[in-house]
Short mmCIF file of C-alpha atoms in Angstrom, two decimals:
data_model
loop_
_atom_site.label_atom_id
_atom_site.label_comp_id
_atom_site.label_asym_id
_atom_site.label_seq_id
_atom_site.Cartn_x
_atom_site.Cartn_y
_atom_site.Cartn_z
CA MET V 1 -113.53 -83.84 -55.58
CA SER V 2 -114.52 -83.61 -51.91
CA SER V 3 -114.83 -80.39 -49.98
CA VAL V 4 -112.12 -79.07 -47.65
CA ARG V 5 -112.73 -77.70 -44.16
CA TYR V 6 -110.92 -74.50 -43.13
CA ALA V 7 -110.50 -73.04 -39.66
CA THR V 8 -110.85 -69.29 -40.14
CA PHE V 9 -109.37 -66.34 -38.27
CA GLU V 10 -108.78 -62.62 -38.75
CA VAL V 11 -105.57 -60.66 -38.90
CA ALA V 12 -105.60 -56.90 -39.57
CA GLY V 13 -109.24 -57.06 -40.69
CA GLN V 14 -108.64 -59.78 -43.32
CA LEU V 15 -110.14 -63.27 -43.12
CA PHE V 16 -107.70 -66.18 -43.44
CA GLY V 17 -108.14 -69.92 -43.30
CA LEU V 18 -106.03 -72.99 -42.60
CA GLU V 19 -107.05 -76.50 -43.52
CA VAL V 20 -108.47 -78.06 -40.36
CA GLY V 21 -105.99 -80.96 -40.56
CA GLU V 22 -103.10 -78.51 -40.09
CA VAL V 23 -104.56 -77.04 -36.90
CA GLN V 24 -103.67 -78.76 -33.64
CA GLU V 25 -105.77 -76.47 -31.46
CA VAL V 26 -106.90 -72.92 -30.85
CA LEU V 27 -106.45 -71.19 -27.51
CA ALA V 28 -106.03 -67.89 -25.70
CA PHE V 29 -102.77 -67.38 -23.83
CA SER V 30 -101.23 -64.35 -22.17
CA GLU V 31 -97.80 -65.20 -20.71
CA TYR V 32 -95.02 -65.28 -23.29
CA THR V 33 -91.29 -65.39 -22.63
CA PRO V 34 -89.45 -62.90 -24.86
CA VAL V 35 -86.70 -64.24 -27.13
CA PRO V 36 -83.72 -61.85 -27.17
CA LEU V 37 -82.35 -61.02 -30.64
CA ALA V 38 -85.21 -62.90 -32.35
CA PRO V 39 -86.75 -61.53 -35.57
CA GLY V 40 -89.64 -59.09 -35.08
CA HIS V 41 -92.29 -61.64 -35.98
CA VAL V 42 -91.34 -63.92 -33.06
CA GLY V 43 -93.81 -63.00 -30.32
CA GLY V 44 -92.18 -65.19 -27.68
CA LEU V 45 -92.27 -68.68 -26.24
CA PHE V 46 -94.82 -70.34 -23.98
CA ASN V 47 -95.29 -73.66 -22.25
CA LEU V 48 -98.23 -75.73 -23.46
CA ARG V 49 -98.63 -78.82 -21.28
CA GLY V 50 -94.86 -79.30 -21.01
CA GLN V 51 -94.09 -78.46 -24.64
CA VAL V 52 -92.28 -75.20 -25.47
CA ILE V 53 -94.13 -73.46 -28.31
CA ALA V 54 -92.82 -70.56 -30.40
CA ALA V 55 -95.46 -67.89 -30.99
CA LEU V 56 -95.15 -66.10 -34.34
CA ASP V 57 -96.98 -62.81 -34.86
CA LEU V 58 -98.86 -63.47 -38.09
CA ARG V 59 -99.64 -59.76 -38.42
CA VAL V 60 -95.90 -59.03 -38.75
CA ARG V 61 -95.33 -62.04 -41.06
CA LEU V 62 -97.98 -60.57 -43.36
CA GLY V 63 -96.14 -57.24 -43.52
CA GLU V 64 -98.45 -55.35 -41.16
CA PRO V 65 -97.15 -53.34 -38.19
CA ALA V 66 -97.04 -55.10 -34.83
CA GLN V 67 -99.91 -54.33 -32.51
CA GLU V 68 -99.70 -53.96 -28.75
CA ARG V 69 -101.50 -56.94 -27.24
CA THR V 70 -103.52 -56.39 -24.11
CA GLY V 71 -104.88 -59.45 -22.40
CA PRO V 72 -104.74 -62.98 -23.75
CA ALA V 73 -103.69 -63.37 -27.38
CA MET V 74 -105.48 -65.75 -29.71
CA ASN V 75 -103.24 -68.61 -30.84
CA VAL V 76 -103.76 -70.99 -33.73
CA ILE V 77 -101.42 -73.89 -33.00
CA VAL V 78 -100.29 -75.56 -36.21
CA ARG V 79 -98.44 -78.83 -36.39
CA THR V 80 -95.50 -79.01 -38.77
CA ASP V 81 -93.47 -82.11 -39.60
CA ASP V 82 -91.50 -82.04 -36.37
CA GLU V 83 -92.95 -79.39 -34.06
CA SER V 84 -95.94 -77.30 -33.12
CA VAL V 85 -95.88 -73.53 -33.66
CA SER V 86 -98.38 -70.88 -32.64
CA LEU V 87 -99.63 -68.22 -35.03
CA LEU V 88 -100.82 -65.15 -33.11
CA VAL V 89 -104.02 -63.84 -34.69
CA ASP V 90 -106.50 -61.07 -33.90
CA ARG V 91 -109.72 -63.09 -33.78
CA ILE V 92 -110.84 -66.68 -34.23
CA GLY V 93 -113.61 -67.37 -36.73
CA ASP V 94 -115.62 -70.42 -37.72
CA VAL V 95 -114.92 -73.62 -39.57
CA VAL V 96 -116.12 -73.41 -43.17
CA GLU V 97 -116.42 -76.17 -45.74
CA LEU V 98 -115.38 -75.16 -49.25
CA GLU V 99 -115.12 -76.85 -52.62
CA PRO V 100 -111.59 -76.72 -54.07
CA SER V 101 -113.15 -75.74 -57.41
CA ALA V 102 -114.36 -72.48 -55.78
CA ALA V 103 -110.74 -71.33 -55.27
CA GLU V 104 -109.70 -68.25 -57.18
CA PRO V 105 -106.21 -66.95 -57.95
CA ILE V 106 -104.52 -64.74 -55.40
CA PRO V 107 -105.77 -61.16 -55.92
CA ASP V 108 -103.38 -58.87 -57.77
CA THR V 109 -103.88 -56.29 -55.03
CA LEU V 110 -102.21 -58.58 -52.50
CA SER V 111 -98.54 -57.70 -52.37
CA GLY V 112 -95.49 -57.88 -50.16
CA PRO V 113 -94.81 -60.73 -47.74
CA ALA V 114 -98.49 -61.65 -47.61
CA ARG V 115 -98.48 -62.77 -51.24
CA GLU V 116 -95.91 -65.50 -50.48
CA LEU V 117 -98.04 -66.93 -47.66
CA ILE V 118 -101.34 -67.30 -49.53
CA THR V 119 -102.25 -70.26 -51.74
CA ALA V 120 -105.74 -69.27 -52.94
CA ALA V 121 -108.70 -66.98 -52.37
CA PHE V 122 -112.25 -68.18 -51.69
CA PRO V 123 -115.21 -65.83 -52.09
CA LEU V 124 -117.65 -66.33 -49.21
CA ALA V 125 -121.11 -64.85 -48.87
CA ASP V 126 -119.92 -61.61 -47.28
CA ARG V 127 -116.14 -61.47 -47.74
CA LEU V 128 -113.03 -63.06 -49.21
CA MET V 129 -111.13 -65.78 -47.34
CA LEU V 130 -107.43 -66.16 -48.10
CA ALA V 131 -106.07 -69.70 -47.70
CA LEU V 132 -102.85 -69.52 -45.70
CA ASP V 133 -99.87 -71.75 -46.42
CA ALA V 134 -99.04 -72.90 -42.88
CA ARG V 135 -95.59 -74.20 -43.83
CA ALA V 136 -94.61 -70.90 -45.44
CA ALA V 137 -95.87 -68.92 -42.43
CA VAL V 138 -93.92 -71.12 -40.03
CA ARG V 139 -90.76 -71.07 -42.16
CA GLY V 140 -90.56 -67.43 -41.24
CA SER V 141 -89.50 -68.51 -37.75
CA GLU V 142 -86.14 -69.47 -39.24
CA ALA V 143 -85.54 -66.02 -40.72
#
């Protein structure tokens, strides 16, 4: 079985990863249009080269409290079947290449909304990376 490349990022001090093929691009952006009456995890909308993108606060989707953002926010733009959606994250990491056989079950200590968004855990040299289910994270935009 061949290895899988993950784009990594941090949210609330935890390392997450998305398969590189699910990531359209990564960018910093600071001007979001608020969406009245939207769920709390919807951070706003922004225009990316003529395309309106919804920005979802991954911190809130994971069950963490929202954090006041000062300056440009880091966006991981993921492509779904019919649209692109931004996941707002705290910090962008590296691309890592992992063997699927190295995946471990989701830790029992992971609970709440976060548990539904994680597909596997990968032990790295210095920390644990949680593989994020991009579709599940984006489905939250419909809630």
